[in-house]
PDB file of C-alpha atoms and ligand atoms in Angstrom:
ATOM      1  CA  MET A   1     -13.414   7.368   2.459  1.00  0.00           C
ATOM      2  CA  ASP A   2     -12.204   9.451   5.369  1.00  0.00           C
ATOM      3  CA  ALA A   3      -9.412   8.106   7.556  1.00  0.00           C
ATOM      4  CA  THR A   4     -10.443   4.566   8.421  1.00  0.00           C
ATOM      5  CA  ILE A   5      -7.451   4.186  10.736  1.00  0.00           C
ATOM      6  CA  ASP A   6      -7.860   5.869  14.092  1.00  0.00           C
ATOM      7  CA  LEU A   7      -5.905   9.116  13.882  1.00  0.00           C
ATOM      8  CA  SER A   8      -8.118  10.738  16.499  1.00  0.00           C
ATOM      9  CA  THR A   9      -5.232  11.903  18.685  1.00  0.00           C
ATOM     10  CA  ALA A  10      -1.572  12.532  17.871  1.00  0.00           C
ATOM     11  CA  ALA A  11      -0.458  10.384  20.815  1.00  0.00           C
ATOM     12  CA  GLN A  12      -2.680   7.527  19.678  1.00  0.00           C
ATOM     13  CA  ALA A  13      -1.480   7.864  16.091  1.00  0.00           C
ATOM     14  CA  LEU A  14       2.179   7.692  17.169  1.00  0.00           C
ATOM     15  CA  SER A  15       2.099   4.821  19.648  1.00  0.00           C
ATOM     16  CA  LEU A  16       4.189   2.097  17.970  1.00  0.00           C
ATOM     17  CA  PRO A  17       2.051  -0.751  19.406  1.00  0.00           C
ATOM     18  CA  HIS A  18      -1.076   1.037  18.104  1.00  0.00           C
ATOM     19  CA  ILE A  19       0.541   1.508  14.681  1.00  0.00           C
ATOM     20  CA  ARG A  20       1.607  -2.132  14.535  1.00  0.00           C
ATOM     21  CA  HIS A  21      -1.943  -3.156  15.445  1.00  0.00           C
ATOM     22  CA  GLN A  22      -3.191  -1.115  12.475  1.00  0.00           C
ATOM     23  CA  LEU A  23      -0.626  -2.805  10.192  1.00  0.00           C
ATOM     24  CA  ILE A  24      -1.889  -6.217  11.313  1.00  0.00           C
ATOM     25  CA  ARG A  25      -5.434  -5.084  10.578  1.00  0.00           C
ATOM     26  CA  LEU A  26      -4.312  -3.978   7.081  1.00  0.00           C
ATOM     27  CA  GLU A  27      -3.028  -7.514   6.384  1.00  0.00           C
ATOM     28  CA  ASP A  28      -6.640  -8.750   6.346  1.00  0.00           C
ATOM     29  CA  THR A  29      -7.722  -5.968   3.978  1.00  0.00           C
ATOM     30  CA  VAL A  30      -4.846  -6.628   1.570  1.00  0.00           C
ATOM     31  CA  LEU A  31      -5.386 -10.395   1.672  1.00  0.00           C
ATOM     32  CA  PHE A  32      -9.125 -10.259   1.026  1.00  0.00           C
ATOM     33  CA  HIS A  33      -8.696  -7.843  -1.903  1.00  0.00           C
ATOM     34  CA  LEU A  34      -5.988 -10.097  -3.362  1.00  0.00           C
ATOM     35  CA  ILE A  35      -8.242 -13.152  -3.020  1.00  0.00           C
ATOM     36  CA  GLU A  36     -10.931 -11.258  -4.952  1.00  0.00           C
ATOM     37  CA  ARG A  37      -8.427 -10.364  -7.714  1.00  0.00           C
ATOM     38  CA  ALA A  38      -7.103 -13.921  -7.898  1.00  0.00           C
ATOM     39  CA  GLN A  39     -10.576 -15.109  -9.033  1.00  0.00           C
ATOM     40  CA  PHE A  40      -9.726 -13.712 -12.470  1.00  0.00           C
ATOM     41  CA  PRO A  41      -6.921 -14.580 -14.882  1.00  0.00           C
ATOM     42  CA  LEU A  42      -3.921 -12.265 -15.131  1.00  0.00           C
ATOM     43  CA  ASN A  43      -5.447 -10.525 -18.209  1.00  0.00           C
ATOM     44  CA  ALA A  44      -2.107  -8.955 -19.193  1.00  0.00           C
ATOM     45  CA  THR A  45      -3.904  -7.011 -21.951  1.00  0.00           C
ATOM     46  CA  ILE A  46      -5.396  -4.547 -19.458  1.00  0.00           C
ATOM     47  CA  TYR A  47      -1.925  -3.404 -18.345  1.00  0.00           C
ATOM     48  CA  HIS A  48      -0.608  -2.475 -21.810  1.00  0.00           C
ATOM     49  CA  PRO A  49      -1.240   1.155 -22.924  1.00  0.00           C
ATOM     50  CA  GLY A  50      -3.159   1.134 -26.242  1.00  0.00           C
ATOM     51  CA  ALA A  51      -4.129  -2.541 -26.076  1.00  0.00           C
ATOM     52  CA  ILE A  52      -7.688  -1.447 -25.298  1.00  0.00           C
ATOM     53  CA  PRO A  53      -8.463   1.901 -26.996  1.00  0.00           C
ATOM     54  CA  ILE A  54      -9.845   4.519 -24.535  1.00  0.00           C
ATOM     55  CA  PRO A  55     -11.237   7.776 -25.983  1.00  0.00           C
ATOM     56  CA  GLY A  56      -9.172  10.770 -24.795  1.00  0.00           C
ATOM     57  CA  SER A  57      -6.633   8.689 -22.905  1.00  0.00           C
ATOM     58  CA  HIS A  58      -3.283   7.005 -23.671  1.00  0.00           C
ATOM     59  CA  LEU A  59      -3.353   5.051 -20.400  1.00  0.00           C
ATOM     60  CA  SER A  60      -3.653   1.282 -20.144  1.00  0.00           C
ATOM     61  CA  PHE A  61      -7.169   0.085 -19.317  1.00  0.00           C
ATOM     62  CA  SER A  62      -6.143  -0.755 -15.744  1.00  0.00           C
ATOM     63  CA  ASP A  63      -4.424   2.623 -15.220  1.00  0.00           C
ATOM     64  CA  TRP A  64      -7.436   4.457 -16.711  1.00  0.00           C
ATOM     65  CA  VAL A  65      -9.803   2.715 -14.246  1.00  0.00           C
ATOM     66  CA  LEU A  66      -7.466   3.638 -11.354  1.00  0.00           C
ATOM     67  CA  HIS A  67      -7.029   7.243 -12.592  1.00  0.00           C
ATOM     68  CA  SER A  68     -10.818   7.669 -12.983  1.00  0.00           C
ATOM     69  CA  THR A  69     -11.417   6.198  -9.510  1.00  0.00           C
ATOM     70  CA  GLU A  70      -8.903   8.610  -7.981  1.00  0.00           C
ATOM     71  CA  GLN A  71     -10.577  11.558  -9.732  1.00  0.00           C
ATOM     72  CA  LEU A  72     -13.876  10.712  -8.064  1.00  0.00           C
ATOM     73  CA  GLN A  73     -12.433   9.787  -4.667  1.00  0.00           C
ATOM     74  CA  SER A  74     -10.346  12.985  -4.506  1.00  0.00           C
ATOM     75  CA  GLN A  75     -13.634  14.948  -4.640  1.00  0.00           C
ATOM     76  CA  ILE A  76     -14.936  13.118  -1.562  1.00  0.00           C
ATOM     77  CA  ARG A  77     -11.780  13.774   0.509  1.00  0.00           C
ATOM     78  CA  ARG A  78      -9.933  10.445   0.238  1.00  0.00           C
ATOM     79  CA  TYR A  79      -6.568  12.167  -0.222  1.00  0.00           C
ATOM     80  CA  GLN A  80      -7.089  14.578   2.647  1.00  0.00           C
ATOM     81  CA  SER A  81      -6.466  11.629   4.936  1.00  0.00           C
ATOM     82  CA  PRO A  82      -2.766  11.456   6.006  1.00  0.00           C
ATOM     83  CA  ASP A  83      -2.681   7.708   5.284  1.00  0.00           C
ATOM     84  CA  GLU A  84      -3.859   7.996   1.651  1.00  0.00           C
ATOM     85  CA  TYR A  85      -1.633   8.855  -1.350  1.00  0.00           C
ATOM     86  CA  PRO A  86      -2.704   8.984  -5.028  1.00  0.00           C
ATOM     87  CA  PHE A  87      -1.133   6.933  -7.821  1.00  0.00           C
ATOM     88  CA  PHE A  88      -1.973   9.781 -10.214  1.00  0.00           C
ATOM     89  CA  PRO A  89      -1.468  13.197  -8.545  1.00  0.00           C
ATOM     90  CA  ASP A  90      -2.718  14.812 -11.785  1.00  0.00           C
ATOM     91  CA  ALA A  91      -6.103  13.154 -11.193  1.00  0.00           C
ATOM     92  CA  MET A  92      -6.838  15.296  -8.114  1.00  0.00           C
ATOM     93  CA  GLN A  93     -10.057  17.370  -8.303  1.00  0.00           C
ATOM     94  CA  GLU A  94     -11.719  20.085  -6.172  1.00  0.00           C
ATOM     95  CA  LEU A  95     -13.494  18.835  -3.019  1.00  0.00           C
ATOM     96  CA  ILE A  96     -17.299  18.679  -3.029  1.00  0.00           C
ATOM     97  CA  LEU A  97     -17.358  17.985   0.736  1.00  0.00           C
ATOM     98  CA  PRO A  98     -16.095  20.383   3.443  1.00  0.00           C
ATOM     99  CA  GLU A  99     -12.399  19.997   4.314  1.00  0.00           C
ATOM    100  CA  LEU A 100     -11.596  17.828   7.358  1.00  0.00           C
ATOM    101  CA  VAL A 101      -8.912  18.869   9.848  1.00  0.00           C
ATOM    102  CA  TYR A 102      -6.676  15.950  10.955  1.00  0.00           C
ATOM    103  CA  PRO A 103      -4.173  16.223  13.848  1.00  0.00           C
ATOM    104  CA  GLN A 104      -0.793  17.325  12.378  1.00  0.00           C
ATOM    105  CA  VAL A 105       1.091  14.120  13.182  1.00  0.00           C
ATOM    106  CA  LEU A 106       3.526  13.738  10.293  1.00  0.00           C
ATOM    107  CA  TRP A 107       6.224  16.217   9.248  1.00  0.00           C
ATOM    108  CA  GLN A 108       5.702  17.932   5.868  1.00  0.00           C
ATOM    109  CA  ASN A 109       7.006  15.532   3.168  1.00  0.00           C
ATOM    110  CA  ASP A 110       6.482  14.505  -0.450  1.00  0.00           C
ATOM    111  CA  VAL A 111       7.241  10.794  -0.093  1.00  0.00           C
ATOM    112  CA  ASN A 112       5.073   8.748  -2.464  1.00  0.00           C
ATOM    113  CA  TYR A 113       6.209   5.308  -3.699  1.00  0.00           C
ATOM    114  CA  ASN A 114       2.989   4.328  -5.491  1.00  0.00           C
ATOM    115  CA  SER A 115       4.625   4.248  -8.945  1.00  0.00           C
ATOM    116  CA  GLU A 116       7.209   1.678  -7.816  1.00  0.00           C
ATOM    117  CA  LEU A 117       4.499  -0.245  -5.946  1.00  0.00           C
ATOM    118  CA  LYS A 118       2.281  -0.480  -9.054  1.00  0.00           C
ATOM    119  CA  THR A 119       5.219  -1.595 -11.227  1.00  0.00           C
ATOM    120  CA  ARG A 120       6.029  -4.417  -8.809  1.00  0.00           C
ATOM    121  CA  TYR A 121       2.341  -5.323  -8.369  1.00  0.00           C
ATOM    122  CA  VAL A 122       1.845  -5.857 -12.131  1.00  0.00           C
ATOM    123  CA  ALA A 123       5.261  -7.399 -12.871  1.00  0.00           C
ATOM    124  CA  SER A 124       5.690  -9.660  -9.845  1.00  0.00           C
ATOM    125  CA  VAL A 125       2.698  -9.875  -7.480  1.00  0.00           C
ATOM    126  CA  LEU A 126      -0.122 -10.578  -9.952  1.00  0.00           C
ATOM    127  CA  PRO A 127       1.721 -13.307 -11.929  1.00  0.00           C
ATOM    128  CA  GLY A 128       2.208 -15.137  -8.628  1.00  0.00           C
ATOM    129  CA  CYS A 129      -1.438 -14.840  -7.588  1.00  0.00           C
ATOM    130  CA  CYS A 130      -3.419 -15.131 -10.839  1.00  0.00           C
ATOM    131  CA  ALA A 131      -3.705 -17.903 -13.416  1.00  0.00           C
ATOM    132  CA  GLN A 132      -2.071 -17.005 -16.715  1.00  0.00           C
ATOM    133  CA  THR A 133      -4.576 -16.395 -19.525  1.00  0.00           C
ATOM    134  CA  GLY A 134      -4.080 -19.199 -22.023  1.00  0.00           C
ATOM    135  CA  ARG A 135      -5.090 -18.784 -25.676  1.00  0.00           C
ATOM    136  CA  ALA A 136      -8.204 -20.900 -25.091  1.00  0.00           C
ATOM    137  CA  GLU A 137      -9.445 -18.640 -22.286  1.00  0.00           C
ATOM    138  CA  ARG A 138      -8.597 -15.429 -24.125  1.00  0.00           C
ATOM    139  CA  ALA A 139     -12.155 -14.839 -25.360  1.00  0.00           C
ATOM    140  CA  GLU A 140     -13.605 -15.591 -21.917  1.00  0.00           C
ATOM    141  CA  ALA A 141     -11.028 -13.404 -20.181  1.00  0.00           C
ATOM    142  CA  GLN A 142     -12.385 -10.326 -21.956  1.00  0.00           C
ATOM    143  CA  GLU A 143     -15.586 -10.761 -19.954  1.00  0.00           C
ATOM    144  CA  ASN A 144     -13.752  -9.848 -16.755  1.00  0.00           C
ATOM    145  CA  TYR A 145     -11.435  -7.023 -17.826  1.00  0.00           C
ATOM    146  CA  GLY A 146     -13.587  -4.599 -15.823  1.00  0.00           C
ATOM    147  CA  SER A 147     -13.795  -6.862 -12.761  1.00  0.00           C
ATOM    148  CA  ALA A 148     -10.036  -7.476 -12.786  1.00  0.00           C
ATOM    149  CA  ALA A 149      -9.252  -3.738 -13.076  1.00  0.00           C
ATOM    150  CA  THR A 150     -11.752  -2.902 -10.326  1.00  0.00           C
ATOM    151  CA  ALA A 151     -10.167  -5.520  -8.040  1.00  0.00           C
ATOM    152  CA  ASP A 152      -6.734  -4.087  -8.888  1.00  0.00           C
ATOM    153  CA  VAL A 153      -7.807  -0.660  -7.606  1.00  0.00           C
ATOM    154  CA  LEU A 154      -8.702  -2.112  -4.207  1.00  0.00           C
ATOM    155  CA  CYS A 155      -5.494  -4.172  -4.029  1.00  0.00           C
ATOM    156  CA  LEU A 156      -3.292  -1.226  -4.993  1.00  0.00           C
ATOM    157  CA  GLN A 157      -5.013   1.217  -2.615  1.00  0.00           C
ATOM    158  CA  SER A 158      -4.724  -1.148   0.365  1.00  0.00           C
ATOM    159  CA  LEU A 159      -1.062  -1.918  -0.464  1.00  0.00           C
ATOM    160  CA  SER A 160      -0.387   1.821  -0.796  1.00  0.00           C
ATOM    161  CA  ARG A 161      -1.867   2.505   2.633  1.00  0.00           C
ATOM    162  CA  ARG A 162       0.227  -0.321   4.057  1.00  0.00           C
ATOM    163  CA  ILE A 163       3.586   0.910   2.734  1.00  0.00           C
ATOM    164  CA  HIS A 164       2.924   4.595   3.419  1.00  0.00           C
ATOM    165  CA  PHE A 165       1.922   3.803   7.004  1.00  0.00           C
ATOM    166  CA  GLY A 166       5.699   3.575   7.283  1.00  0.00           C
ATOM    167  CA  LYS A 167       5.613   7.354   7.774  1.00  0.00           C
ATOM    168  CA  PHE A 168       3.791   6.959  11.099  1.00  0.00           C
ATOM    169  CA  VAL A 169       6.221   4.215  12.115  1.00  0.00           C
ATOM    170  CA  ALA A 170       9.178   6.438  11.243  1.00  0.00           C
ATOM    171  CA  GLU A 171       7.764   9.460  13.095  1.00  0.00           C
ATOM    172  CA  SER A 172       7.139   7.300  16.155  1.00  0.00           C
ATOM    173  CA  LYS A 173      10.707   5.947  16.089  1.00  0.00           C
ATOM    174  CA  PHE A 174      12.115   9.459  15.496  1.00  0.00           C
ATOM    175  CA  ARG A 175      10.353  10.791  18.593  1.00  0.00           C
ATOM    176  CA  GLN A 176      11.515   7.788  20.646  1.00  0.00           C
ATOM    177  CA  ASP A 177      15.214   8.221  19.751  1.00  0.00           C
ATOM    178  CA  THR A 178      15.564  11.730  18.316  1.00  0.00           C
ATOM    179  CA  ALA A 179      19.299  12.291  18.858  1.00  0.00           C
ATOM    180  CA  ARG A 180      20.197   9.028  17.096  1.00  0.00           C
ATOM    181  CA  TYR A 181      18.066   9.770  14.056  1.00  0.00           C
ATOM    182  CA  VAL A 182      19.111  13.429  13.852  1.00  0.00           C
ATOM    183  CA  ALA A 183      22.769  12.339  13.624  1.00  0.00           C
ATOM    184  CA  LEU A 184      22.025   9.707  10.939  1.00  0.00           C
ATOM    185  CA  ILE A 185      19.878  12.121   8.904  1.00  0.00           C
ATOM    186  CA  GLN A 186      22.465  14.934   9.122  1.00  0.00           C
ATOM    187  CA  ALA A 187      25.103  12.428   7.894  1.00  0.00           C
ATOM    188  CA  GLU A 188      22.708  11.412   5.076  1.00  0.00           C
ATOM    189  CA  ASP A 189      23.385   7.836   6.190  1.00  0.00           C
ATOM    190  CA  ARG A 190      20.485   5.970   4.559  1.00  0.00           C
ATOM    191  CA  ALA A 191      22.015   2.580   5.329  1.00  0.00           C
ATOM    192  CA  GLY A 192      22.363   3.580   8.970  1.00  0.00           C
ATOM    193  CA  ILE A 193      18.758   4.791   9.098  1.00  0.00           C
ATOM    194  CA  ASP A 194      17.596   1.544   7.476  1.00  0.00           C
ATOM    195  CA  GLU A 195      19.478  -0.441  10.115  1.00  0.00           C
ATOM    196  CA  ALA A 196      18.041   1.695  12.923  1.00  0.00           C
ATOM    197  CA  ILE A 197      14.398   1.312  11.785  1.00  0.00           C
ATOM    198  CA  THR A 198      14.709  -2.439  11.068  1.00  0.00           C
ATOM    199  CA  ASP A 199      13.188  -4.905  13.523  1.00  0.00           C
ATOM    200  CA  ALA A 200      13.913  -8.362  12.114  1.00  0.00           C
ATOM    201  CA  LYS A 201      11.799 -10.129  14.750  1.00  0.00           C
ATOM    202  CA  VAL A 202       8.714  -8.092  13.853  1.00  0.00           C
ATOM    203  CA  GLU A 203       9.310  -8.761  10.141  1.00  0.00           C
ATOM    204  CA  ALA A 204       9.561 -12.514  10.764  1.00  0.00           C
ATOM    205  CA  LYS A 205       6.302 -12.431  12.760  1.00  0.00           C
ATOM    206  CA  VAL A 206       4.569 -10.542   9.930  1.00  0.00           C
ATOM    207  CA  LEU A 207       5.583 -13.187   7.372  1.00  0.00           C
ATOM    208  CA  GLU A 208       4.609 -16.117   9.599  1.00  0.00           C
ATOM    209  CA  ARG A 209       1.232 -14.548  10.426  1.00  0.00           C
ATOM    210  CA  LEU A 210       0.551 -13.934   6.733  1.00  0.00           C
ATOM    211  CA  ARG A 211       1.365 -17.551   5.866  1.00  0.00           C
ATOM    212  CA  VAL A 212      -1.206 -18.698   8.458  1.00  0.00           C
ATOM    213  CA  LYS A 213      -3.825 -16.155   7.338  1.00  0.00           C
ATOM    214  CA  ALA A 214      -3.396 -17.067   3.653  1.00  0.00           C
ATOM    215  CA  GLU A 215      -3.871 -20.732   4.558  1.00  0.00           C
ATOM    216  CA  MET A 216      -6.957 -19.913   6.661  1.00  0.00           C
ATOM    217  CA  TYR A 217      -8.651 -17.346   4.415  1.00  0.00           C
ATOM    218  CA  GLY A 218      -7.673 -19.179   1.226  1.00  0.00           C
ATOM    219  CA  ALA A 219      -9.691 -22.304   2.013  1.00  0.00           C
ATOM    220  CA  ASP A 220     -13.406 -22.965   2.535  1.00  0.00           C
ATOM    221  CA  PRO A 221     -13.949 -24.739   5.891  1.00  0.00           C
ATOM    222  CA  GLY A 222     -15.118 -28.323   5.476  1.00  0.00           C
ATOM    223  CA  LEU A 223     -14.397 -28.453   1.757  1.00  0.00           C
ATOM    224  CA  GLY A 224     -11.375 -30.473   0.652  1.00  0.00           C
ATOM    225  CA  GLU A 225      -8.905 -29.301  -1.978  1.00  0.00           C
ATOM    226  CA  ALA A 226     -10.695 -31.485  -4.528  1.00  0.00           C
ATOM    227  CA  ASP A 227     -14.046 -29.738  -3.895  1.00  0.00           C
ATOM    228  CA  ALA A 228     -12.727 -26.208  -3.623  1.00  0.00           C
ATOM    229  CA  PRO A 229      -9.173 -25.398  -4.784  1.00  0.00           C
ATOM    230  CA  ARG A 230      -7.272 -22.826  -2.767  1.00  0.00           C
ATOM    231  CA  LYS A 231      -8.358 -19.222  -3.383  1.00  0.00           C
ATOM    232  CA  ILE A 232      -4.820 -17.854  -3.143  1.00  0.00           C
ATOM    233  CA  ASP A 233      -1.281 -19.220  -3.200  1.00  0.00           C
ATOM    234  CA  GLY A 234      -0.009 -18.710   0.356  1.00  0.00           C
ATOM    235  CA  GLU A 235       3.627 -18.619  -0.724  1.00  0.00           C
ATOM    236  CA  ALA A 236       2.821 -15.889  -3.280  1.00  0.00           C
ATOM    237  CA  VAL A 237       1.307 -13.793  -0.474  1.00  0.00           C
ATOM    238  CA  VAL A 238       4.361 -14.302   1.747  1.00  0.00           C
ATOM    239  CA  ALA A 239       6.678 -13.477  -1.172  1.00  0.00           C
ATOM    240  CA  MET A 240       4.703 -10.289  -1.847  1.00  0.00           C
ATOM    241  CA  TYR A 241       5.287  -9.054   1.696  1.00  0.00           C
ATOM    242  CA  ARG A 242       8.880 -10.335   1.913  1.00  0.00           C
ATOM    243  CA  ASP A 243      10.068  -8.976  -1.443  1.00  0.00           C
ATOM    244  CA  HIS A 244       7.885  -5.891  -1.904  1.00  0.00           C
ATOM    245  CA  VAL A 245       5.610  -4.707   0.939  1.00  0.00           C
ATOM    246  CA  ILE A 246       8.142  -4.760   3.786  1.00  0.00           C
ATOM    247  CA  PRO A 247      11.062  -3.434   1.674  1.00  0.00           C
ATOM    248  CA  LEU A 248       8.925  -0.582   0.301  1.00  0.00           C
ATOM    249  CA  THR A 249       7.586   0.222   3.784  1.00  0.00           C
ATOM    250  CA  LYS A 250      11.199   0.585   4.954  1.00  0.00           C
ATOM    251  CA  VAL A 251      12.098   2.764   1.963  1.00  0.00           C
ATOM    252  CA  VAL A 252       9.161   5.009   2.903  1.00  0.00           C
ATOM    253  CA  GLU A 253      10.457   5.117   6.500  1.00  0.00           C
ATOM    254  CA  VAL A 254      13.988   6.028   5.395  1.00  0.00           C
ATOM    255  CA  GLU A 255      12.933   8.652   2.840  1.00  0.00           C
ATOM    256  CA  TYR A 256      10.409  10.191   5.258  1.00  0.00           C
ATOM    257  CA  LEU A 257      13.191  10.502   7.864  1.00  0.00           C
ATOM    258  CA  MET A 258      15.550  12.001   5.270  1.00  0.00           C
ATOM    259  CA  GLN A 259      13.035  14.872   4.989  1.00  0.00           C
ATOM    260  CA  ARG A 260      12.290  15.035   8.732  1.00  0.00           C
ATOM    261  CA  LEU A 261      14.766  17.829   9.642  1.00  0.00           C
ATOM    262  CA  ARG A 262      13.457  20.294   7.037  1.00  0.00           C
ATOM    263  CA  GLY A 263      12.451  23.539   8.781  1.00  0.00           C
ATOM    264  CA  THR A 264      13.813  22.409  12.168  1.00  0.00           C
ATOM    265  CA  GLU A 265      16.734  23.637  14.304  1.00  0.00           C
ATOM    266  CA  TRP A 266      18.686  20.526  13.174  1.00  0.00           C
ATOM    267  CA  GLU A 267      18.496  21.323   9.443  1.00  0.00           C
TER     268      GLU A 267
HETATM  269  C1  LIG B 301       6.845  -1.251  10.276  1.00  0.00           C
HETATM  270  C2  LIG B 301       7.967  -1.320  11.048  1.00  0.00           C
HETATM  271  O1  LIG B 301       9.217  -1.042  10.543  1.00  0.00           O
HETATM  272  C3  LIG B 301       9.940  -2.030   9.770  1.00  0.00           C
HETATM  273  C4  LIG B 301       9.067  -2.623   8.730  1.00  0.00           C
HETATM  274  C5  LIG B 301       8.281  -3.697   9.042  1.00  0.00           C
HETATM  275  C6  LIG B 301       7.185  -4.135   8.084  1.00  0.00           C
HETATM  276  O2  LIG B 301       7.053  -3.499   7.009  1.00  0.00           O
HETATM  277  O3  LIG B 301       6.441  -5.070   8.443  1.00  0.00           O
HETATM  278  C7  LIG B 301       8.464  -4.417  10.244  1.00  0.00           C
HETATM  279  C8  LIG B 301       9.499  -4.089  11.097  1.00  0.00           C
HETATM  280  C9  LIG B 301      10.513  -3.091  10.719  1.00  0.00           C
HETATM  281  O4  LIG B 301      11.645  -3.707  10.143  1.00  0.00           O
HETATM  282  C10 LIG B 301       7.894  -1.686  12.499  1.00  0.00           C
HETATM  283  O5  LIG B 301       8.927  -1.507  13.191  1.00  0.00           O
HETATM  284  O6  LIG B 301       6.789  -2.138  12.949  1.00  0.00           O
END
């Protein structure tokens, strides 16, 4: 629950090669959680508020499972870690473990894009990864509402860590080229900041690596397609990163930098 990504020293946390290595490691986590979720049909019912009555809550079943999970995990310090951000800030509870002190690596900020991430996950990512629930399977689908919602929590939390790791990337780039970023931030030039933080070659490598990993992890060695259909649609995984994960990571970078001068001599 505590930081699973090495934040042991500020220098380590802000080395761009080290950060990129962590992002590569997160690809495996995201992919394996998505493969688990893709075992179950889309189960659109669990995403509609009121479709499954929940005593004392107006949330959808899926949101209620996520909210309840965040309540528990906030008590055991999950959201003390600088790479973890809640989907439901109102779910936060008092700690039952002693506070941990992490190196102050990031600048004070309130950047949290989990709401947009969850909207895109339900509207675009899941339909690409999960079989639609036909009328015939509807009765059977109800048997895995809980499993689907539980798998969603793990997918959403790993995707959230991935996009919000953009803060460490942005801080690293800011320290490497401070004058350039100070000028762009003071001019409130979001397009200019986006251009400055963009590395098209790295993005292309991310997408190509994901295509290979989805092919590798999505098949059982030695079993042909006829014996064991693919566990995940590789193109859906690539599309998820191309259309949502990378763009949201860059939005997090830009918005983090837009707050970076607060309380500094450059403000
Ligand atoms: C994360 C970085 O910043 C940007 C976002 C990337 C991504 O989300 O994969 C890759 C390259 C950059 O355009 C980086 O430079 O490594």
